[in-house]
Amino acid sequence: MIPLLDLRAQYAALKPELDAAVLDVLASGAYILGEPVERFEKAFAAYCGVEHAIAVNSGTSALHLAFLAANIGPGDEVITTPFTFVATVSAIIYAGATPVFVDVEPDSFAIDPAKVEAAITPRTKAIVPVHLYGQMADMDALQSIAVNHGLVIIEDACQAHGAAYHGHRAGSMGLSAAFSFYPGKNLGACGEGGIVVTNSEEQMRTMRSLRDWGQAERYNHVLKGFNYRMDAIQGAVLDVKLRYLEDWTEARRAVAAQYRQLLSEVESLRLPAELPGRRHVYHVFAVRTRDREGLRRHLASEGVHTGLHYPIPVHLQKAHADLGYGEGDFPVTETLAREVLSLPIFPEMTSRQIQTVADAIKQDAYVL
C-alpha cells in the first residue's frame, strides 16, 4: 500500500532528536508553555519573516484568537470561501461574527478577488483568504480591496507553511495569520497544535493574554480568555521539526514535479496549477477528474491510498444551513468539491512509489 502520507517514516528519520526533546520535557516537570514553546515561537516567527508568534493548542484556536484580537465580534461580517476545512468558518462563528462566502478561482482554489467587492457591506470587517493545499491566494488584489474598504486581512495559512507570494512568506501579509500543526500538516506536531503570527505588538499582547485565561499576570484576569495554551512537548517536537521544514518542502516540490512529468499527457486528469510568483508547498497534490470515484476505487485496488479535501463545501454542510446558502450558489467550489482527488505526497516518498501511482492512473481503463 502506498499511503497518502507516512508519518512513521518521518519519525524514524528524526527519532534520536525527537526522543531526546520529549524526554527533556518530561524530565523538566514543566509541561505547559515554558522554554521549549518560547524557543519555537521565536524560530517560527523568524521563519515567517514576522515579529511575533503565539503558540496555541490548535489551528482553530489560532484563527479564533486572530479574530478576537482584531476586535471582530457580533454584528460583523467576515468574507471567506466555502471551499475550506470547516474550522475556518467555525472560528468566525466562535467570535460571534457572520461568515460571508465568496467563490474560489478554478486554478488556485483560493478566494476569487474579482468577486470579493460584491460581497462587501457596511458590516464587513475582514477578509480571510485560505491558502488552500499549500498555495497562497492573490494577496496583491486582496490587499488593494482591503485598503480601499478599510478592512483587515487575516490569513488562514493552516495548510501553507513555507508558501510564498512574490517573495513574501505565508503569514507575513495580513494583520495576522493562523497555522495548524495537526500531525498531517507539512509541519506537524505529535498531537494538536497551532500558532498565530503578526507584526503588531498590540495584537500579540492581546492574543498572549487571551490564550491563557485572559491573564495580564498570574491570577489577574483582564480579558475573558481561554485555555488555548500549547503544551511543552509539542513545542519541543515542533522546534526540532522546523529545522527540517525547508528540506521537506523541497522534497514535496520534487514529488510534485515528478507527478507533472509522468501525468502531463493524461488528458482526463487536470493537474494542480502553480501560479507565477507563488511558491506552492504541496500540502496536498489535488488533481481533478470527472470520474473521481472510479479512479479512486481503481487506485485503491492497486494499493494506492488517496484522499478527498473536501467533498462537501461548507455552504452545503448541514451544520451551517442557517447561513442561508444553497446548491448552485458557488459553482466553481461545487465543481471542485466533486472533482478533486488528493494523490499521495510526503517528503520521504520514493521515485518508485511515484512511478507506481502514475502507472496505475495511466492504465487504459482510466485514460479517456
Coordinates of C-alpha atoms in Angstrom, one line a residue:
M1 CA 0.0 0.0 0.0
I2 CA 1.3 3.5 -0.8
P3 CA -0.1 5.7 1.9
L4 CA -1.4 9.3 1.4
L5 CA 1.3 10.3 3.8
D6 CA 3.8 8.4 6.0
L7 CA 4.3 9.9 9.5
R8 CA 6.2 6.8 10.7
A9 CA 8.9 7.4 8.1
Q10 CA 9.3 11.0 9.4
Y11 CA 9.6 9.8 13.0
A12 CA 12.1 7.1 12.1
A13 CA 14.4 9.7 10.4
L14 CA 14.3 12.0 13.4
K15 CA 13.9 9.5 16.2
P16 CA 17.1 10.3 18.3
E17 CA 16.4 14.1 18.2
L18 CA 12.6 13.8 18.9
D19 CA 13.0 11.3 21.6
A20 CA 15.7 13.4 23.4
A21 CA 13.5 16.5 23.1
V22 CA 10.5 14.8 24.6
L23 CA 12.5 13.2 27.4
D24 CA 14.0 16.6 28.2
V25 CA 10.5 18.0 28.7
L26 CA 9.4 15.0 30.8
A27 CA 12.4 15.4 33.0
S28 CA 11.9 19.1 33.4
G29 CA 8.5 18.7 35.1
A30 CA 7.3 21.8 33.2
Y31 CA 4.6 20.6 30.7
I32 CA 2.7 23.7 29.7
L33 CA 4.2 26.6 27.6
G34 CA 7.7 27.4 29.0
E35 CA 11.1 27.5 27.4
P36 CA 10.5 24.9 24.6
V37 CA 7.4 26.8 23.4
E38 CA 9.1 30.2 23.6
R39 CA 12.1 28.9 21.6
F40 CA 9.8 27.5 18.9
E41 CA 7.7 30.7 18.8
K42 CA 10.9 32.8 18.1
A43 CA 12.1 30.3 15.4
F44 CA 8.7 30.2 13.7
A45 CA 8.3 34.0 13.7
A46 CA 11.7 34.3 12.1
Y47 CA 10.9 31.6 9.5
C48 CA 7.7 33.5 8.5
G49 CA 9.5 36.9 8.5
V50 CA 7.3 38.4 11.2
E51 CA 7.9 39.9 14.6
H52 CA 5.7 37.8 16.8
A53 CA 4.3 34.3 17.1
I54 CA 1.9 33.0 19.8
A55 CA 1.7 29.2 20.0
V56 CA -1.7 27.7 20.9
N57 CA -3.3 24.3 21.1
S58 CA -4.8 24.1 17.5
G59 CA -5.2 25.9 14.2
T60 CA -8.8 26.6 15.1
S61 CA -7.8 28.3 18.3
A62 CA -5.2 30.3 16.4
L63 CA -7.9 31.6 14.0
H64 CA -10.3 32.3 16.9
L65 CA -7.7 34.4 18.7
A66 CA -6.8 36.3 15.5
F67 CA -10.5 37.3 15.0
L68 CA -10.9 38.4 18.7
A69 CA -7.7 40.4 18.7
A70 CA -8.8 42.2 15.6
N71 CA -12.0 43.2 17.5
I72 CA -14.2 41.1 15.3
G73 CA -17.4 40.1 17.0
P74 CA -21.2 40.1 17.0
G75 CA -22.7 42.2 14.1
D76 CA -19.6 41.9 12.0
E77 CA -19.3 40.0 8.7
V78 CA -16.1 38.2 7.6
I79 CA -15.6 37.2 4.0
T80 CA -14.0 33.9 3.2
T81 CA -14.6 30.9 0.9
P82 CA -16.8 27.8 1.3
F83 CA -14.0 25.6 -0.2
T84 CA -12.0 25.0 3.0
F85 CA -11.9 22.9 6.1
V86 CA -14.9 23.7 8.3
A87 CA -12.6 25.2 11.0
T88 CA -12.2 28.4 9.1
V89 CA -15.9 29.1 9.3
S90 CA -16.3 27.7 12.8
A91 CA -13.7 30.1 14.2
I92 CA -15.5 33.1 12.6
I93 CA -18.7 31.9 14.3
Y94 CA -16.9 31.3 17.7
A95 CA -16.0 35.0 17.5
G96 CA -19.7 35.9 17.2
A97 CA -19.4 37.2 13.6
T98 CA -21.1 36.0 10.4
P99 CA -19.3 34.2 7.6
V100 CA -20.0 35.6 4.1
F101 CA -18.8 33.3 1.3
V102 CA -17.2 34.2 -2.0
D103 CA -16.4 31.6 -4.7
V104 CA -12.9 30.5 -5.5
E105 CA -10.7 30.6 -8.5
P106 CA -10.6 27.4 -10.5
D107 CA -6.7 27.3 -10.8
S108 CA -5.5 28.5 -7.3
F109 CA -8.6 27.0 -5.4
A110 CA -8.3 30.3 -3.3
I111 CA -10.8 33.1 -2.9
D112 CA -11.5 35.0 -6.2
P113 CA -10.7 38.6 -5.7
A114 CA -12.9 39.7 -8.6
K115 CA -15.9 38.5 -6.6
V116 CA -15.0 40.0 -3.2
E117 CA -16.2 43.5 -3.6
A118 CA -19.7 42.4 -4.4
A119 CA -19.9 40.7 -1.0
I120 CA -18.8 43.8 1.0
T121 CA -21.4 45.5 3.1
P122 CA -21.2 48.2 5.8
R123 CA -20.9 45.3 8.3
T124 CA -17.8 43.7 6.7
K125 CA -14.8 43.7 8.9
A126 CA -12.3 41.3 7.4
I127 CA -11.3 39.2 4.5
V128 CA -9.9 35.7 5.3
P129 CA -8.0 34.2 2.3
V130 CA -7.4 30.4 2.7
H131 CA -4.1 29.4 1.2
L132 CA -5.6 26.0 0.3
Y133 CA -3.5 22.9 -0.4
G134 CA -0.3 24.9 0.1
Q135 CA -0.6 27.8 -2.4
M136 CA -1.2 31.4 -1.4
A137 CA -4.2 33.4 -2.6
D138 CA -3.8 36.5 -4.8
M139 CA -2.7 38.7 -2.0
D140 CA -1.9 41.9 -4.1
A141 CA -5.5 42.0 -5.3
L142 CA -6.9 41.3 -1.9
Q143 CA -4.8 43.9 -0.1
S144 CA -5.9 46.5 -2.6
I145 CA -9.5 45.7 -1.9
A146 CA -8.9 45.7 1.9
V147 CA -7.2 49.1 1.8
N148 CA -9.9 50.7 -0.4
H149 CA -12.7 49.5 2.0
G150 CA -10.9 49.8 5.4
L151 CA -10.8 46.0 6.0
V152 CA -8.2 43.8 7.6
I153 CA -6.8 40.6 6.2
I154 CA -6.4 37.6 8.4
E155 CA -4.6 34.7 6.6
D156 CA -5.7 31.2 7.0
A157 CA -2.3 29.6 6.4
C158 CA -3.1 26.4 8.1
Q159 CA -2.0 24.4 5.0
A160 CA 0.7 26.8 3.8
H161 CA 3.8 26.5 6.0
G162 CA 6.6 28.0 3.9
A163 CA 4.5 29.0 0.9
A164 CA 5.3 32.4 -0.6
Y165 CA 3.8 35.1 -2.8
H166 CA 6.3 37.2 -4.7
G167 CA 8.9 36.5 -2.0
H168 CA 6.6 37.1 0.9
R169 CA 6.1 34.1 3.2
A170 CA 2.6 33.0 4.1
G171 CA 1.7 34.6 7.4
S172 CA 3.5 37.9 6.6
M173 CA 1.0 39.7 4.5
G174 CA -2.1 40.1 6.8
L175 CA -2.8 41.7 10.1
S176 CA -2.2 38.2 11.5
A177 CA -2.2 34.7 10.2
A178 CA -3.1 31.3 11.7
F179 CA -1.2 28.0 11.1
S180 CA -2.1 24.5 12.2
F181 CA 0.3 21.8 13.3
Y182 CA -2.1 18.9 13.1
P183 CA 0.1 15.8 12.6
G184 CA -0.5 15.5 8.9
K185 CA 0.4 19.1 8.1
N186 CA 3.8 20.0 6.4
L187 CA 5.0 20.9 9.9
G188 CA 3.1 18.6 12.2
A189 CA 3.1 18.1 15.9
C190 CA 2.7 14.8 17.7
G191 CA -0.8 15.9 18.6
E192 CA -2.7 19.1 18.2
G193 CA -1.1 22.5 17.9
G194 CA -1.3 25.8 16.2
I195 CA 0.2 29.3 16.1
V196 CA -0.8 32.9 15.3
V197 CA 1.8 35.2 13.7
T198 CA 1.7 39.0 13.5
N199 CA 3.8 42.1 13.2
S200 CA 1.6 44.0 15.6
E201 CA 2.8 44.2 19.2
E202 CA -0.7 45.2 20.3
Q203 CA -2.2 42.1 18.5
M204 CA 0.5 40.0 20.1
R205 CA -0.2 41.2 23.6
T206 CA -3.9 40.7 23.3
M207 CA -3.6 37.1 21.9
R208 CA -1.0 36.1 24.5
S209 CA -3.4 37.2 27.2
L210 CA -6.4 35.5 25.6
R211 CA -4.7 32.1 25.1
D212 CA -4.0 31.9 28.9
W213 CA -7.4 32.8 30.5
G214 CA -7.0 36.5 29.7
Q215 CA -4.3 37.0 32.3
A216 CA -2.1 40.1 32.4
E217 CA -0.2 38.3 35.1
R218 CA -0.9 35.3 37.3
Y219 CA -4.4 35.4 38.8
N220 CA -5.0 38.9 37.3
H221 CA -7.6 38.3 34.5
V222 CA -8.1 41.4 32.4
L223 CA -9.9 39.7 29.5
K224 CA -12.4 36.9 29.1
G225 CA -9.9 34.4 27.9
F226 CA -9.5 30.7 27.0
N227 CA -7.3 27.7 27.8
Y228 CA -5.6 27.7 24.4
R229 CA -2.0 27.1 25.6
M230 CA 0.4 24.9 23.8
D231 CA 1.9 22.0 25.8
A232 CA 5.7 21.9 26.1
I233 CA 6.1 18.5 24.4
Q234 CA 4.5 19.9 21.2
G235 CA 6.7 23.0 21.4
A236 CA 9.8 20.8 21.7
V237 CA 8.8 18.5 18.9
L238 CA 8.0 21.4 16.6
D239 CA 11.2 23.2 17.4
V240 CA 13.1 20.1 16.2
K241 CA 11.0 19.5 13.1
L242 CA 11.1 23.2 12.0
R243 CA 14.8 22.8 11.2
Y244 CA 13.9 20.3 8.5
L245 CA 10.9 22.1 7.0
E246 CA 12.7 23.6 4.1
D247 CA 14.2 20.3 3.1
W248 CA 10.8 18.6 3.4
T249 CA 9.2 21.4 1.3
E250 CA 11.8 20.9 -1.5
A251 CA 11.2 17.2 -1.3
R252 CA 7.4 17.7 -1.7
R253 CA 8.1 20.0 -4.6
A254 CA 10.2 17.3 -6.2
V255 CA 7.4 14.8 -5.8
A256 CA 5.0 17.2 -7.5
A257 CA 7.5 17.8 -10.3
Q258 CA 7.8 14.1 -11.0
Y259 CA 4.0 13.7 -11.0
R260 CA 3.7 16.5 -13.5
Q261 CA 6.3 14.9 -15.8
L262 CA 4.6 11.5 -15.6
L263 CA 1.0 12.6 -15.8
S264 CA 1.1 15.6 -18.2
E265 CA -0.3 13.6 -21.1
V266 CA -3.2 12.1 -19.2
E267 CA -6.0 14.2 -20.8
S268 CA -8.6 13.1 -18.3
L269 CA -6.7 14.5 -15.5
R270 CA -6.2 18.2 -14.6
L271 CA -3.0 18.7 -12.6
P272 CA -2.8 21.5 -9.9
A273 CA -1.6 24.8 -11.2
E274 CA 1.5 26.5 -9.7
L275 CA 0.8 30.1 -10.5
P276 CA 3.6 32.7 -11.4
G277 CA 5.3 34.3 -8.4
R278 CA 4.0 31.7 -5.9
R279 CA 5.9 29.0 -4.1
H280 CA 3.5 26.1 -3.8
V281 CA 4.4 23.8 -0.8
Y282 CA 2.0 21.0 -1.8
H283 CA 0.4 20.1 1.5
V284 CA -2.0 18.3 -0.9
F285 CA -1.4 17.3 -4.5
A286 CA -5.0 17.6 -5.7
V287 CA -5.8 16.5 -9.3
R288 CA -9.2 17.0 -10.9
T289 CA -11.1 14.3 -12.8
R290 CA -14.7 13.9 -13.7
D291 CA -14.6 10.2 -12.8
R292 CA -13.2 10.7 -9.3
E293 CA -14.9 7.8 -7.7
G294 CA -14.0 5.4 -10.4
L295 CA -10.3 6.5 -10.3
R296 CA -10.3 6.3 -6.6
R297 CA -11.6 2.8 -6.5
H298 CA -9.1 1.7 -9.1
L299 CA -6.2 3.2 -7.3
A300 CA -7.3 1.5 -4.0
S301 CA -7.4 -1.8 -5.9
E302 CA -3.8 -1.1 -7.0
G303 CA -2.7 -0.4 -3.4
V304 CA -2.7 3.4 -3.7
H305 CA -4.3 5.4 -0.9
T306 CA -6.0 8.7 -1.9
G307 CA -7.8 11.5 0.0
L308 CA -10.7 13.9 -0.5
H309 CA -10.2 17.5 0.5
Y310 CA -13.1 18.5 0.6
P311 CA -16.1 16.7 -0.9
I312 CA -18.8 18.8 0.7
P313 CA -18.3 22.6 0.7
V314 CA -19.0 24.4 3.9
H315 CA -22.1 26.2 2.5
L316 CA -23.7 22.8 1.8
Q317 CA -22.9 21.3 5.3
K318 CA -26.0 20.7 7.4
A319 CA -24.3 22.3 10.4
H320 CA -24.2 25.6 8.5
A321 CA -27.6 25.5 6.8
D322 CA -28.6 28.5 8.9
L323 CA -26.3 30.7 6.9
G324 CA -28.9 30.5 4.1
Y325 CA -26.8 29.3 1.2
G326 CA -27.8 26.5 -1.1
E327 CA -26.7 24.4 -4.0
G328 CA -25.7 26.4 -7.1
D329 CA -24.6 29.5 -5.1
F330 CA -20.8 28.8 -5.7
P331 CA -20.4 26.9 -8.9
V332 CA -16.6 26.8 -9.0
T333 CA -16.4 25.5 -5.4
E334 CA -19.1 22.9 -6.1
T335 CA -17.3 21.6 -9.2
L336 CA -14.0 21.3 -7.4
A337 CA -15.7 19.5 -4.5
R338 CA -17.0 16.9 -7.0
E339 CA -13.7 16.5 -8.9
V340 CA -10.6 17.0 -6.7
L341 CA -8.7 13.9 -5.6
S342 CA -5.6 14.0 -3.4
L343 CA -2.7 11.8 -4.5
P344 CA -0.1 10.5 -2.1
I345 CA 2.6 13.1 -1.3
F346 CA 5.1 13.3 1.5
P347 CA 8.8 14.2 1.7
E348 CA 10.0 10.6 2.1
M349 CA 8.1 9.3 -1.0
T350 CA 10.3 7.4 -3.4
S351 CA 10.6 7.8 -7.1
R352 CA 9.4 4.2 -7.4
Q353 CA 6.3 4.9 -5.4
I354 CA 5.5 8.0 -7.6
Q355 CA 6.0 5.9 -10.7
T356 CA 3.6 3.2 -9.3
V357 CA 0.9 5.8 -8.7
A358 CA 1.4 7.3 -12.2
D359 CA 1.4 3.8 -13.8
A360 CA -1.9 2.9 -12.0
I361 CA -3.5 6.2 -13.2
K362 CA -2.4 5.6 -16.8
Q363 CA -3.9 2.2 -17.1
D364 CA -6.1 2.2 -20.2
A365 CA -9.5 1.9 -18.4
Y366 CA -8.9 5.3 -16.8
V367 CA -7.4 7.2 -19.7
L368 CA -10.4 8.7 -21.6

